[in-house]
XYZ file of C-alpha atoms in Angstrom:
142
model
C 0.000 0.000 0.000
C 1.432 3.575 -0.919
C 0.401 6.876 0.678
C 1.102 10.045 -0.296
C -1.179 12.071 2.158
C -2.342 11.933 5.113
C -6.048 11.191 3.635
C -4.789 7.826 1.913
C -4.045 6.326 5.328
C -6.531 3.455 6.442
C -4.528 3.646 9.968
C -4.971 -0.270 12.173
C -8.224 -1.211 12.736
C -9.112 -0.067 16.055
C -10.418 -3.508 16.788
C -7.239 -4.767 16.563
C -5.497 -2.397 18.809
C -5.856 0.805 20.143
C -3.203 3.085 22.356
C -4.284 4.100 25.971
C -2.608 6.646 28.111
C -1.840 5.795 31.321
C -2.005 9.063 33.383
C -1.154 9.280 37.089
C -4.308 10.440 38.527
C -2.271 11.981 41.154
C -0.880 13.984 38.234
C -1.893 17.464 38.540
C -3.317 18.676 34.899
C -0.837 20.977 33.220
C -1.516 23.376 30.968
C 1.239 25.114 29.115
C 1.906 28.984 28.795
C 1.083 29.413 24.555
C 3.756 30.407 22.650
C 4.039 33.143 20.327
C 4.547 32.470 16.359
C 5.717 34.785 13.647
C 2.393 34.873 11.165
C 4.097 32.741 8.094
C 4.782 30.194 10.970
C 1.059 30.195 12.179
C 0.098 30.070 8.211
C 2.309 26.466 8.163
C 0.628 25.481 11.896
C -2.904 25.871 10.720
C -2.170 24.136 6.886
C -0.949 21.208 8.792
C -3.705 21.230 11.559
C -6.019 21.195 8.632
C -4.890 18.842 7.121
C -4.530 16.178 10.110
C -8.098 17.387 10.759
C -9.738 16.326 7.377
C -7.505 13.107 7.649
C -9.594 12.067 10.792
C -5.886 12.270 12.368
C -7.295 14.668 15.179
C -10.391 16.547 15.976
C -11.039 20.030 17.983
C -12.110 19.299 21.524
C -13.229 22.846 23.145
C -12.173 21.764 26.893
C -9.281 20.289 27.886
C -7.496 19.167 31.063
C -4.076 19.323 29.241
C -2.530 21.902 27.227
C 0.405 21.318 25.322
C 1.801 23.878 22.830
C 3.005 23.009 19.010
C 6.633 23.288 18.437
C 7.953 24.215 14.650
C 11.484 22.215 13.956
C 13.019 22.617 10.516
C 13.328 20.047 8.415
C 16.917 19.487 6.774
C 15.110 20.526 3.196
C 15.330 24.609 3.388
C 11.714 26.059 4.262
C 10.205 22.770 5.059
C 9.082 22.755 8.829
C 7.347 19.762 11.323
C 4.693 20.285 13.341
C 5.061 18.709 16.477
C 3.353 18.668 20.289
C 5.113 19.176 23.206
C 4.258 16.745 25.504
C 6.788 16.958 28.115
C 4.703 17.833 31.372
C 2.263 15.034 29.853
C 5.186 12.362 29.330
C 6.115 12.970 33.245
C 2.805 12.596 34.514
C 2.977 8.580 32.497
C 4.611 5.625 33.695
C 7.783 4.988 32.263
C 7.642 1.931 29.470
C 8.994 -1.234 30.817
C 9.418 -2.541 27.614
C 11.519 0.231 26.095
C 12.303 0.083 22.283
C 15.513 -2.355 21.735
C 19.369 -0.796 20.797
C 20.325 0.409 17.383
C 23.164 -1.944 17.803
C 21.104 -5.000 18.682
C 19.041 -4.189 15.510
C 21.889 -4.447 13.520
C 23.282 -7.548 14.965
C 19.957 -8.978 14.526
C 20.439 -8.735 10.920
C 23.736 -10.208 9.839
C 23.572 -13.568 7.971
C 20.644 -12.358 6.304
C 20.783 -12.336 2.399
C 17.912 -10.152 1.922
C 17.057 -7.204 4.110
C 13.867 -4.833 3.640
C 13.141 -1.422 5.037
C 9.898 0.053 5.079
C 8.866 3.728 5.671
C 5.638 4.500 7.181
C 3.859 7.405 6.125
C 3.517 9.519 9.691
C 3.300 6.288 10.946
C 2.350 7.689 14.836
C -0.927 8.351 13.306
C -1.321 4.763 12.362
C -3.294 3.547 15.707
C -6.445 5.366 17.212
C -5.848 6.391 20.941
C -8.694 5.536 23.310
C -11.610 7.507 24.386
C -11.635 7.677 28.287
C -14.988 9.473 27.881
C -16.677 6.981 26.033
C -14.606 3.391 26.933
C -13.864 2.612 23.220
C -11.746 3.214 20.470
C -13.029 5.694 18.231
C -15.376 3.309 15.499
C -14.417 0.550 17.470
């Protein structure tokens, strides 16, 4: 299957498996100070947010517990930016993974004696799975 936008992504079936946060619900709610852009940088913010919203990739939720503020990082090709979140006061108030992803070096090892080695990009593949909906116990369509 090729992609070339965000729209041509069928994402996992949400019956198959769906992300959960687990927040500390001793974790106080944090909600970040907003940040400032320069208007060509809110002009690339707001394409990108439209687009992830017709993809079905996120939708507008009026109130929320937790703010967290979009961070612009350049890309290495000159005038290309990402749109990221910054999820750091978030990330503290998780429990750490206890299955943490494995070395770069143990990947490689992995792979010697192999005649035939594939690599495969995914297409903003962290908007593949759905994340569950606390309010309503279920993935979304699921």
């Amino acid at each position: 299957m090729f992609a070339w936008s965000p729209s041509d992504m069928p994402g996992i079936n949400p019956d198959i498996i769906c992300h959960r946060l687990h927040v500390n619900p001793a974790s106080k709610p944090v909600v970040q100070k907003r940040r400032n852009f320069a208007p060509e940088r809110v002009a690339i913010i707001e394409t990108e947010i439209d687009k992830l919203l017709a993809a079905g990739f996120i939708e507008e939720v009026s109130y929320s517990e937790w703010l967290a503020n979009v961070v612009l990082v350049a890309k290495q090709e000159k005038g290309k930016w990402r749109v990221c979140v910054d999820y750091t006061d978030l990330n503290k108030a998780c429990p750490k993974d206890n299955f943490p992803l494995p070395r770069i070096d143990q990947l490689v090892d992995s792979t010697s004696g192999n005649q035939l080695l594939s690599f495969m990009d995914a297409y903003s593949g962290y908007n593949q799975i759905m994340m569950y909906d606390d309010a309503t116990r279920s993935c979304p369509l699921g």
